[in-house]
Amino acid sequence: MTRTIMAIQGLGVLVCALASGICNASSWAPINPDELKMTSEPKAPGASAIILELQNDEDDDQNKITEYQRIKIFTDEGRSYGNIEIAYDKSADESVSDIEARVIHPDGTVIDFDGEIYDKLIVKAHKEKYQAKVFSLPAVSTGSIIEYRYVKHFFPHYEVYTSRWVLSQKLFVKHAMYTLVPNKIWQVRWSWPQGLPPGTPDPALKSGRVVLETHDVPAFVEEEYMPPRLEMQYRVDFVYNILHIDEKTDPEKFWKDADRLWYQGVSGFIDHRGAMEKVVAHLLQPGDSPEQKLRKLYTHVQQLRNLTFEKKKTDQENKRDETRNIHNVANMEDYGYGNEHQLTFLYVALARAAGFQADVVFTSTRDTYFFDPNVMNPSQLNSAVAVVTVDGKDVFLEPGVPFVPFAMLPWYQSDVSGLRLGKDGGTWVKIPLTKAEQAETRRQASFTLDDDALDGTVTVTYTGLDAIYYRLEEIHEDDAARKEYMEGELKRAMGTGADVTMTNQPDWNGVEKPLVVEYKVRVRGWASSAGKHLLIPIGLFGADEKHAFELQDRVHPIYFHYPEVVEDNISIALPAGWQVASMPKPHGENIAITEFNSNVENKNDAVQIERRLSIDGIYLPLKYYPALREFYQNVRSNDEEQIVLVPGAVSSRPGSSLSGKQTQ
């Protein structure tokens, strides 16, 4: 459902939360004795803590959000909520101020927070990162109540693209109040794509503010490999009419009107054919094939300075930076730089000048939510790619993101709908999903078994999307930081406490080439003795799957970012005087979009372990979870299988007493 108003001046007074009564006052709300006595919440059985009160007051006219939370701690586990993280988007010039907090003990004793507040990059599971203000409240105990409040400031008008209330929190919410002062410049409407919590009235306009009050909101369950949070949470989205289109029309007409406006703006930016033809003449040769031409243009654009992916500068550095405003593609060629979208526009202009049919496609990335054209939110089309028609086929390209190879897209721009801009209203296109072979991680390991330890080398080759990920992840780091990070990645994949040292200098600036990382590795205690036998597990690199999908129950569908292949080839030279007594049998299985194969062979006085796990899709409905869980349990069981060695005859290999033959 949706509601629409016109943002107006002379907005009414602040709507206060009924229970908190903070209303921007300098003092805290009175302590509620009944809340101090609480030991549980019947509507959230087993909860370690709950949010008693949440108030979120957003002012899109003053570019700020004021938030207050009061949390009740029920168990020792719940004490961790005294470690506060206030996330913000530093890259979008957000900041946090006016942080206040306190702890109220069950006997009514109050301890005001006066400790240190740190600015920290938070790294969580599956490589998720965000900036946060972090601090720890003192002496939080079972039965305590913690309170904190702060103000978040954002860049002027940034909220017109991102304004929303997220009602689903990590904890059960007993009572919450949300208010919003709309930006007065644009018309605004609001909708709730996943519905509202049971019993919650629709958001309504009161005294110039949009207001929503809700109770008993269930805790949001975080699960591995789930769709984007915003796609699953109760939320209210605010859509500003930044294009000034009649929003009472149907979606088809809305997007045609939007396309005409965008097409006009983009055409004004890229229609400088004379300047582009000069560049093309310099870059291309008469005998170049169509693909060679497009590749040369692609390389040229990617070599320009990309302002979007530059490291954040200080105010002083910005003053020294002599970058000038870009008004068109001719400026970009003159100045040698542009932002992510401008570089894509430039590529389209050059391709047209070279005689190709080329267009700009506005897309919605699928890393935050899934695009719904019926919502008629132009801000959701937040990305741009180029499309070039070659021999009657459309080729999608992303020159505006570093390290992305020709004719490939970042994962979040694949399997999405896009609006191909055109003077007659544009057309919707479907950008295909990447294939599994476009994201491969291959680990080649060569070890010698020395007593109970493995000594040797590992070479990891990342191709396609996997290479893009690591290169972008480390784009601003120095060699020492990159070395530490990549060593940590291999340790994480092994999960054994191995000694890992990176030994090469990977090509961090490559585009078409894989990212190759070489290591020296020692794994202590990998083999174990059992009487006269020596046991060697085969799952050396199985840590990523070791705890995947362990829980019996699940709430959300399964969602992988992109199809991929992980392949291991391990050679272990056996110690002198030992031979193979038994090996695990070949293993292979598949369900839905996943496939696993494992094979162990005894060759040339060494055992060869081959392991391959592939995911050939990104989405599975919840009904497939039991089968997927069983699949990963079988993968773990396979990784735990062992090669059994026994003392053997003298080998023909120099310096070894191993026969190299399997004992029957």
XYZ file of C-alpha atoms in Angstrom:
664
model
C 0.000 0.000 0.000
C 1.059 3.592 -0.580
C 0.251 7.065 0.694
C 1.211 10.402 -0.896
C 1.567 13.948 0.444
C 3.201 17.182 -0.649
C 6.036 18.168 1.674
C 5.142 21.587 3.087
C 6.616 24.338 5.200
C 5.340 25.192 8.677
C 5.575 21.627 9.944
C 3.999 20.757 13.260
C 5.510 20.048 16.645
C 7.515 16.960 17.452
C 5.535 13.785 18.112
C 6.928 12.191 21.271
C 7.172 8.509 22.006
C 4.421 7.695 24.490
C 6.655 5.774 26.857
C 10.042 7.423 26.471
C 8.973 11.053 26.482
C 12.454 12.153 25.454
C 11.324 14.835 22.974
C 14.894 16.104 22.579
C 14.975 16.997 26.265
C 18.272 17.128 28.099
C 17.094 14.646 30.753
C 16.188 11.004 30.455
C 12.708 9.587 30.868
C 11.697 8.510 34.398
C 12.687 4.985 35.389
C 9.813 2.516 35.183
C 9.854 0.155 38.243
C 7.885 -2.501 36.349
C 10.559 -2.628 33.671
C 13.269 -3.067 36.312
C 11.407 -6.107 37.681
C 11.026 -7.799 34.288
C 12.784 -11.156 33.921
C 11.372 -12.213 30.544
C 8.956 -11.260 27.794
C 6.136 -13.772 27.095
C 5.912 -12.677 23.458
C 9.646 -13.301 22.947
C 10.308 -16.552 24.851
C 13.963 -17.276 25.457
C 15.100 -13.813 24.372
C 18.390 -12.695 25.926
C 17.256 -9.058 25.690
C 14.468 -6.970 24.178
C 14.010 -3.371 23.080
C 11.519 -1.810 25.467
C 11.334 1.477 23.599
C 12.610 2.727 20.277
C 12.062 6.183 18.851
C 13.333 7.225 15.447
C 12.742 10.827 14.364
C 13.934 11.578 10.843
C 14.048 15.117 9.504
C 14.654 15.064 5.757
C 14.479 18.850 5.692
C 17.292 19.250 8.251
C 19.203 16.172 7.020
C 19.339 14.314 10.325
C 17.952 11.394 12.308
C 17.550 11.333 16.099
C 17.280 7.867 17.611
C 16.688 6.594 21.136
C 16.669 2.997 22.404
C 15.948 1.444 25.793
C 16.972 -2.208 26.104
C 16.218 -4.714 28.867
C 18.841 -7.394 29.568
C 17.484 -10.798 30.607
C 20.499 -13.154 30.501
C 24.274 -13.177 30.668
C 24.301 -13.564 26.896
C 22.226 -10.408 26.603
C 24.920 -8.375 28.352
C 26.683 -8.169 24.974
C 24.106 -5.551 23.928
C 25.953 -3.180 26.205
C 28.568 -3.042 23.433
C 26.953 -0.439 21.209
C 27.571 -0.075 17.473
C 26.012 2.887 15.651
C 26.476 2.208 11.958
C 26.781 5.002 9.424
C 27.807 5.458 5.804
C 31.041 7.391 5.859
C 31.355 7.215 2.073
C 28.096 9.186 1.806
C 29.339 11.858 4.247
C 27.173 10.627 7.106
C 28.321 11.429 10.637
C 27.152 10.705 14.202
C 27.063 13.172 17.102
C 25.464 13.858 20.497
C 25.901 10.309 21.754
C 24.587 9.808 25.295
C 24.092 6.565 27.201
C 23.512 5.133 30.656
C 22.992 1.864 32.554
C 20.210 1.327 35.095
C 20.731 -1.584 37.468
C 17.809 -3.635 38.861
C 18.035 -1.773 42.179
C 17.581 1.550 40.364
C 21.240 2.612 40.496
C 22.154 4.704 37.441
C 25.606 4.831 35.829
C 26.035 7.477 33.150
C 28.420 6.634 30.326
C 31.521 8.837 30.191
C 33.946 6.504 28.440
C 35.678 6.539 25.082
C 33.818 6.359 21.773
C 35.742 4.892 18.863
C 35.342 5.099 15.103
C 35.760 1.578 13.755
C 35.419 -0.461 10.584
C 33.279 -3.450 11.541
C 33.864 -6.702 9.664
C 31.282 -9.437 10.108
C 30.466 -12.814 8.613
C 30.588 -13.230 4.834
C 32.912 -10.219 4.545
C 30.250 -7.661 5.334
C 31.740 -4.310 6.363
C 30.410 -1.062 7.719
C 31.668 1.979 9.606
C 30.414 2.477 13.157
C 30.770 4.488 16.317
C 31.442 1.911 19.027
C 31.521 2.056 22.806
C 30.955 -0.248 25.769
C 28.630 0.589 28.637
C 30.024 -0.144 32.135
C 28.882 -2.889 34.485
C 25.972 -4.223 32.420
C 24.432 -7.128 34.300
C 21.443 -9.449 34.071
C 18.345 -7.369 34.816
C 19.946 -4.077 33.744
C 18.322 -1.570 31.427
C 20.551 0.291 28.989
C 19.601 3.501 27.234
C 21.341 5.416 24.495
C 20.557 8.159 21.987
C 22.373 9.945 19.212
C 21.962 12.156 16.164
C 22.986 11.021 12.687
C 23.648 13.699 10.081
C 23.660 13.064 6.351
C 24.605 14.926 3.196
C 21.941 17.462 2.048
C 19.241 15.805 -0.074
C 20.946 12.390 0.199
C 17.865 11.142 2.020
C 15.676 11.557 -1.060
C 17.341 8.392 -2.385
C 17.503 6.347 0.816
C 14.823 7.518 3.245
C 13.161 4.604 5.041
C 12.148 3.207 8.420
C 13.396 -0.281 9.232
C 10.907 -1.729 11.725
C 12.487 -5.182 12.094
C 15.334 -5.059 14.575
C 17.751 -7.691 15.813
C 15.787 -7.782 19.091
C 12.075 -8.029 19.814
C 10.626 -4.488 20.006
C 7.941 -3.962 22.637
C 7.054 -0.429 21.551
C 8.339 1.883 18.838
C 7.478 5.266 17.389
C 8.712 6.548 14.041
C 8.285 10.061 12.675
C 9.454 11.763 9.517
C 9.571 15.393 8.450
C 9.523 15.224 4.645
C 11.860 17.311 2.554
C 9.845 20.313 1.444
C 11.209 20.411 -2.118
C 9.730 17.203 -3.510
C 6.451 15.366 -3.315
C 6.764 12.212 -1.225
C 4.833 8.957 -0.905
C 5.451 5.910 1.226
C 4.893 2.191 1.009
C 5.573 -0.973 3.021
C 6.706 -3.735 0.599
C 6.731 -6.564 3.170
C 3.609 -5.409 4.950
C 3.519 -4.091 8.518
C 3.823 -5.950 11.833
C 0.473 -7.447 12.885
C -1.827 -4.884 14.473
C 0.175 -1.890 13.232
C -1.889 0.978 11.757
C -0.789 2.429 8.423
C 1.659 5.347 8.594
C -0.313 8.603 8.634
C 0.302 12.316 8.239
C -0.148 14.174 11.540
C 0.710 17.841 12.020
C 3.066 17.851 9.064
C 4.873 14.648 10.025
C 4.464 11.083 8.873
C 3.933 8.980 12.009
C 3.887 5.261 12.715
C 3.450 3.554 16.080
C 3.944 -0.187 16.453
C 4.103 -2.843 19.186
C 5.513 -6.328 19.621
C 7.646 -6.473 16.490
C 9.329 -9.902 16.249
C 13.111 -10.044 16.297
C 14.598 -10.244 12.815
C 16.418 -13.524 12.245
C 19.827 -13.194 10.608
C 20.809 -16.247 8.560
C 23.725 -17.129 6.335
C 23.131 -16.920 2.605
C 19.845 -15.067 2.830
C 18.397 -12.405 0.504
C 19.274 -8.775 1.309
C 17.985 -7.754 4.741
C 15.825 -4.946 3.404
C 14.094 -7.413 1.123
C 13.008 -9.477 4.150
C 12.421 -6.885 6.872
C 9.328 -4.972 7.821
C 10.093 -1.496 6.525
C 8.504 1.704 5.257
C 10.094 3.226 2.151
C 9.744 6.909 1.321
C 9.845 7.754 -2.371
C 10.454 11.359 -3.366
C 9.268 12.514 -6.771
C 12.655 13.816 -7.839
C 11.669 13.651 -11.515
C 8.391 15.584 -11.011
C 6.417 12.935 -12.885
C 2.662 12.546 -12.408
C 2.693 9.612 -10.000
C -1.006 8.898 -10.411
C -0.189 7.267 -13.733
C 0.435 3.549 -14.254
C 3.964 2.083 -13.938
C 4.426 1.632 -17.686
C 3.780 5.300 -18.419
C 5.801 6.363 -15.366
C 8.926 4.615 -16.615
C 8.476 5.909 -20.152
C 8.293 9.447 -18.773
C 11.357 8.759 -16.611
C 13.225 7.367 -19.603
C 12.554 10.476 -21.677
C 14.004 12.687 -18.963
C 17.044 10.477 -18.451
C 17.610 10.007 -22.176
C 17.637 13.752 -22.682
C 20.170 14.261 -19.873
C 22.450 11.408 -20.925
C 22.305 12.434 -24.589
C 23.410 15.943 -23.682
C 26.363 14.423 -21.860
C 27.537 11.961 -24.531
C 26.578 13.545 -27.863
C 29.973 14.994 -28.768
C 30.691 12.881 -31.804
C 33.490 14.999 -33.233
C 35.614 14.760 -30.105
C 34.876 11.048 -29.768
C 35.814 10.284 -33.386
C 39.240 11.836 -32.804
C 39.798 9.534 -29.824
C 38.584 6.493 -31.767
C 40.874 7.294 -34.698
C 43.828 7.385 -32.328
C 42.950 4.124 -30.566
C 41.748 1.836 -33.373
C 43.342 0.358 -36.475
C 41.502 -0.243 -39.806
C 42.022 -4.020 -39.601
C 40.656 -4.421 -36.055
C 37.784 -6.853 -35.660
C 34.605 -5.633 -33.907
C 35.675 -7.323 -30.660
C 39.186 -5.881 -30.891
C 37.735 -2.408 -31.327
C 35.443 -2.746 -28.348
C 38.230 -4.182 -26.182
C 40.604 -1.339 -27.039
C 37.940 1.243 -26.189
C 37.192 -0.627 -22.950
C 40.849 -0.648 -21.919
C 41.140 3.066 -22.690
C 38.168 3.991 -20.503
C 39.270 1.778 -17.607
C 42.695 3.408 -17.604
C 41.216 6.843 -16.914
C 41.125 8.068 -13.333
C 38.024 6.705 -11.574
C 36.886 9.228 -8.962
C 34.283 6.894 -7.447
C 36.843 4.347 -6.304
C 39.478 6.716 -5.026
C 40.391 6.676 -1.376
C 38.396 9.110 0.752
C 40.276 12.408 1.022
C 40.582 14.767 3.945
C 39.198 18.294 3.620
C 42.733 19.584 3.184
C 43.437 17.057 0.419
C 40.200 18.031 -1.320
C 41.300 21.654 -1.330
C 44.584 20.698 -2.992
C 42.847 18.469 -5.542
C 42.449 20.408 -8.774
C 39.762 18.218 -10.318
C 37.247 20.220 -12.319
C 33.566 19.597 -12.887
C 32.732 17.231 -15.707
C 29.973 18.448 -18.029
C 30.335 16.027 -20.948
C 32.440 13.212 -22.402
C 34.721 15.686 -24.156
C 35.651 17.096 -20.735
C 36.479 13.581 -19.567
C 38.916 13.009 -22.412
C 40.494 16.416 -21.810
C 40.808 16.001 -18.038
C 41.445 12.247 -17.909
C 38.940 11.352 -15.216
C 35.297 10.827 -14.321
C 33.100 8.978 -11.868
C 31.766 5.447 -12.210
C 28.687 6.357 -14.233
C 30.428 8.969 -16.364
C 33.012 6.396 -17.455
C 30.200 4.128 -18.614
C 28.641 7.013 -20.550
C 32.009 7.723 -22.168
C 32.318 4.121 -23.312
C 28.909 4.307 -24.973
C 29.926 7.555 -26.723
C 33.167 6.006 -28.011
C 31.422 2.819 -29.167
C 28.918 4.893 -31.127
C 31.711 6.923 -32.682
C 33.306 3.611 -33.756
C 30.102 2.658 -35.580
C 28.418 0.386 -33.032
C 24.866 0.477 -31.752
C 25.479 1.275 -28.084
C 23.208 2.461 -25.288
C 23.137 3.191 -21.575
C 21.148 0.827 -19.339
C 20.005 2.036 -15.925
C 19.838 -0.907 -13.524
C 19.036 -1.651 -9.917
C 21.750 -3.531 -8.048
C 20.536 -6.570 -6.101
C 22.832 -6.222 -3.098
C 20.384 -4.068 -1.089
C 16.915 -5.088 -2.305
C 15.184 -6.466 -5.383
C 13.814 -4.002 -7.910
C 10.047 -3.733 -8.313
C 8.951 -1.465 -11.202
C 5.444 -1.222 -9.755
C 6.788 0.830 -6.827
C 7.818 3.518 -9.359
C 10.908 4.509 -7.409
C 13.488 5.986 -9.827
C 16.125 5.959 -7.081
C 16.146 2.161 -7.214
C 17.771 2.348 -10.655
C 21.021 3.204 -8.942
C 23.551 1.895 -11.422
C 24.436 2.122 -15.100
C 26.005 -0.319 -17.559
C 26.757 -0.129 -21.264
C 25.152 -2.403 -23.856
C 26.614 -2.840 -27.325
C 24.994 -4.852 -30.119
C 27.496 -7.091 -31.924
C 26.333 -9.469 -34.678
C 22.771 -9.086 -33.464
C 23.607 -9.958 -29.846
C 23.685 -7.597 -26.867
C 26.922 -7.458 -24.891
C 26.753 -5.833 -21.433
C 29.846 -4.077 -20.082
C 30.906 -2.204 -16.947
C 33.968 -0.020 -17.628
C 33.123 2.155 -14.624
C 34.180 -0.434 -12.019
C 37.910 -1.192 -11.731
C 39.241 -4.688 -12.467
C 36.069 -5.858 -14.245
C 37.079 -7.771 -17.409
C 35.600 -7.034 -20.815
C 32.024 -8.342 -21.267
C 31.648 -9.136 -17.561
C 29.687 -7.351 -14.853
C 30.060 -7.184 -11.065
C 27.831 -9.788 -9.420
C 25.324 -7.233 -8.132
C 24.614 -5.995 -11.678
C 23.853 -9.451 -13.078
C 20.445 -11.149 -13.116
C 18.672 -7.796 -12.829
C 16.265 -5.809 -14.968
C 17.447 -2.626 -16.585
C 15.940 0.247 -18.543
C 17.727 0.653 -21.874
C 17.441 4.358 -22.531
C 15.914 5.422 -25.835
C 14.243 8.471 -27.288
C 10.902 6.660 -27.623
C 10.519 5.637 -23.986
C 13.238 3.029 -23.669
C 12.910 -0.725 -23.296
C 13.286 -3.109 -20.361
C 16.063 -5.663 -20.720
C 17.110 -8.597 -18.574
C 20.804 -8.750 -17.783
C 21.794 -12.426 -17.574
C 23.231 -14.134 -14.530
C 26.940 -14.843 -14.602
C 28.026 -18.432 -15.120
C 29.808 -20.503 -12.477
C 33.000 -20.653 -14.545
C 33.163 -16.841 -14.370
C 33.941 -17.090 -10.649
C 36.492 -19.755 -9.856
C 38.818 -20.286 -6.938
C 41.428 -22.962 -7.653
C 43.819 -24.153 -4.931
C 46.848 -26.169 -5.995
C 48.738 -27.627 -3.031
C 51.919 -29.684 -2.886
C 52.878 -31.094 0.522
C 55.252 -33.525 2.116
C 54.042 -35.407 5.172
C 56.731 -35.075 7.827
C 55.828 -36.952 11.017
C 52.364 -35.526 11.726
C 52.810 -32.232 9.858
C 52.244 -31.110 6.281
C 54.951 -28.922 4.757
C 54.668 -27.395 1.316
C 53.232 -24.760 -0.961
C 49.761 -23.612 -1.944
C 48.906 -21.574 -5.030
C 45.441 -19.995 -5.102
C 44.135 -18.685 -8.414
C 41.108 -16.410 -8.390
C 39.365 -15.744 -11.700
C 36.444 -13.590 -12.783
C 34.182 -12.364 -10.002
C 36.411 -13.807 -7.281
C 39.405 -11.869 -8.618
C 37.304 -8.699 -8.882
C 36.227 -9.068 -5.276
C 39.723 -9.321 -3.804
C 41.173 -6.576 -5.992
C 38.402 -4.168 -5.018
C 38.601 -5.251 -1.387
C 42.285 -4.313 -1.218
C 42.289 -1.419 -3.695
C 43.473 1.162 -1.133
C 45.764 -1.069 0.965
C 49.557 -1.258 0.921
C 51.570 -4.425 0.297
C 51.879 -5.272 3.989
C 48.139 -5.033 4.591
C 47.382 -7.060 1.474
C 49.802 -9.760 2.565
C 48.214 -9.972 6.010
C 44.718 -10.075 4.541
C 45.425 -12.817 2.008
C 47.258 -14.936 4.569
C 44.186 -14.616 6.764
C 41.950 -15.741 3.904
C 43.892 -18.974 3.420
C 43.990 -19.629 7.171
C 40.225 -19.139 7.280
C 39.721 -21.578 4.387
C 41.899 -24.177 6.107
C 40.569 -23.628 9.613
C 43.492 -25.543 11.111
C 45.689 -22.900 12.691
C 48.201 -23.416 9.892
C 51.386 -21.381 9.558
C 50.864 -19.427 6.337
C 53.271 -17.052 4.594
C 52.516 -15.359 1.276
C 55.601 -15.621 -0.932
C 54.801 -13.775 -4.177
C 53.652 -10.318 -5.231
C 50.200 -10.792 -6.821
C 49.095 -8.650 -9.760
C 46.657 -6.407 -7.904
C 46.016 -4.141 -10.899
C 45.177 -6.813 -13.446
C 41.873 -6.869 -15.285
C 41.829 -9.776 -17.699
C 44.345 -11.881 -15.758
C 43.540 -14.040 -12.716
C 44.740 -13.028 -9.287
C 47.384 -15.580 -8.298
C 48.584 -15.835 -4.683
C 51.377 -18.187 -3.598
C 52.035 -19.403 -0.070
C 54.407 -21.443 2.009
C 52.349 -23.514 4.441
C 52.950 -25.780 7.425
C 50.063 -27.609 9.072
C 50.989 -29.178 12.383
C 49.140 -32.208 13.700
C 47.372 -32.979 10.426
C 48.123 -36.698 10.661
C 47.377 -38.800 13.737
C 48.576 -42.207 14.917
C 46.243 -45.109 15.631
C 48.273 -48.122 16.683
C 50.460 -48.994 13.694
C 48.367 -46.819 11.385
C 48.742 -43.196 10.352
C 45.505 -41.343 9.555
C 45.338 -38.362 7.160
C 42.040 -36.406 6.768
C 41.319 -35.358 3.180
C 39.361 -32.128 3.830
C 42.268 -29.711 4.057
C 40.334 -26.725 2.656
C 36.843 -27.534 3.929
C 36.493 -24.856 6.629
C 34.086 -22.732 4.577
C 31.624 -25.612 4.429
C 32.267 -26.949 7.930
C 29.532 -24.872 9.559
C 27.357 -24.034 6.555
C 23.630 -24.690 7.006
C 24.052 -26.488 10.328
C 20.791 -25.388 11.926
C 17.822 -27.673 11.473
C 15.284 -24.881 11.070
C 15.424 -21.887 8.766
C 13.285 -18.798 8.220
C 14.498 -17.243 4.965
C 15.052 -18.573 1.431
C 18.599 -19.392 0.359
C 20.385 -16.734 -1.663
C 23.942 -16.925 -2.982
C 25.523 -13.792 -4.444
C 26.643 -15.480 -7.629
C 27.365 -18.910 -9.112
C 30.912 -20.077 -8.451
C 33.299 -23.005 -8.459
C 35.836 -23.900 -5.781
C 38.331 -26.541 -6.867
C 41.171 -28.130 -4.873
C 44.003 -30.294 -6.119
C 46.259 -31.533 -3.318
C 49.340 -33.694 -3.577
C 50.827 -35.194 -0.389
C 54.154 -37.002 -0.677
C 54.129 -39.826 1.834
C 56.854 -40.306 4.450
C 59.549 -42.882 3.876
C 58.568 -46.351 5.032
C 54.792 -45.837 4.745
C 52.248 -46.899 2.165
C 48.524 -46.517 1.607
C 46.345 -49.158 3.235
C 42.968 -47.652 2.375
C 41.484 -44.538 0.828
C 38.029 -42.949 0.750
C 35.930 -43.935 -2.212
C 35.076 -41.355 -4.894
C 32.162 -39.226 -3.827
C 29.710 -37.256 -5.929
C 26.273 -35.776 -5.402
C 24.114 -32.852 -6.424
C 20.857 -31.258 -5.437
C 19.139 -28.339 -7.112
C 21.913 -25.821 -7.917
C 24.810 -27.412 -5.969
C 27.219 -30.173 -6.932
C 30.112 -31.785 -5.077
C 32.760 -34.249 -6.238
C 35.730 -35.717 -4.398
C 38.315 -38.278 -5.442
C 41.503 -39.669 -3.848
C 44.190 -41.569 -5.757
C 47.548 -43.130 -4.917
C 50.083 -42.039 -7.552
C 53.849 -41.921 -7.720
C 54.520 -42.284 -4.001
C 51.976 -39.606 -3.167
C 48.270 -39.303 -2.626
C 46.305 -36.978 -4.899
C 43.142 -35.398 -3.482
C 40.731 -33.688 -5.848
C 37.738 -31.785 -4.560
C 35.217 -29.624 -6.435
C 32.206 -27.721 -5.110
C 30.061 -25.731 -7.529
C 27.003 -23.531 -7.136
C 25.204 -23.004 -10.431
C 22.458 -20.604 -9.367
C 21.680 -18.025 -6.713
C 18.199 -18.624 -5.295
C 16.468 -21.564 -3.628
C 12.996 -21.407 -2.044
C 12.785 -22.372 1.610
C 11.327 -25.789 0.756
C 14.743 -26.859 -0.563
C 16.517 -26.176 2.723
C 16.311 -29.739 4.168
C 17.876 -31.146 1.007
C 20.550 -28.418 0.918
C 21.355 -28.989 4.585
C 21.752 -32.712 3.967
C 23.980 -31.929 0.972
C 26.364 -29.871 3.121
C 26.307 -32.475 5.880
C 27.482 -35.008 3.307
C 30.218 -32.607 2.159
C 31.424 -32.313 5.754
C 31.300 -36.081 6.227
C 33.366 -36.544 3.093
C 35.955 -33.994 4.284
C 36.306 -35.910 7.545
C 37.155 -39.175 5.795
C 40.751 -40.354 6.135
C 43.553 -41.974 4.215
C 45.044 -44.832 6.233
C 48.806 -45.447 6.013
C 50.704 -48.486 7.236
C 54.417 -49.325 7.322
C 55.382 -50.653 3.902
C 58.106 -52.065 1.718
C 61.002 -50.104 0.267
C 60.023 -47.752 -2.547
C 61.796 -47.430 -5.858
C 61.830 -43.678 -5.295
C 65.318 -42.462 -4.272
C 65.539 -41.658 -0.588
C 62.213 -43.335 0.256
C 61.139 -46.677 1.685
C 57.569 -46.383 0.353
C 56.395 -48.984 -2.145
C 53.827 -46.683 -3.763
C 51.385 -49.619 -4.035
C 48.135 -49.886 -2.175
C 47.912 -52.734 0.332
C 45.084 -55.139 -0.381
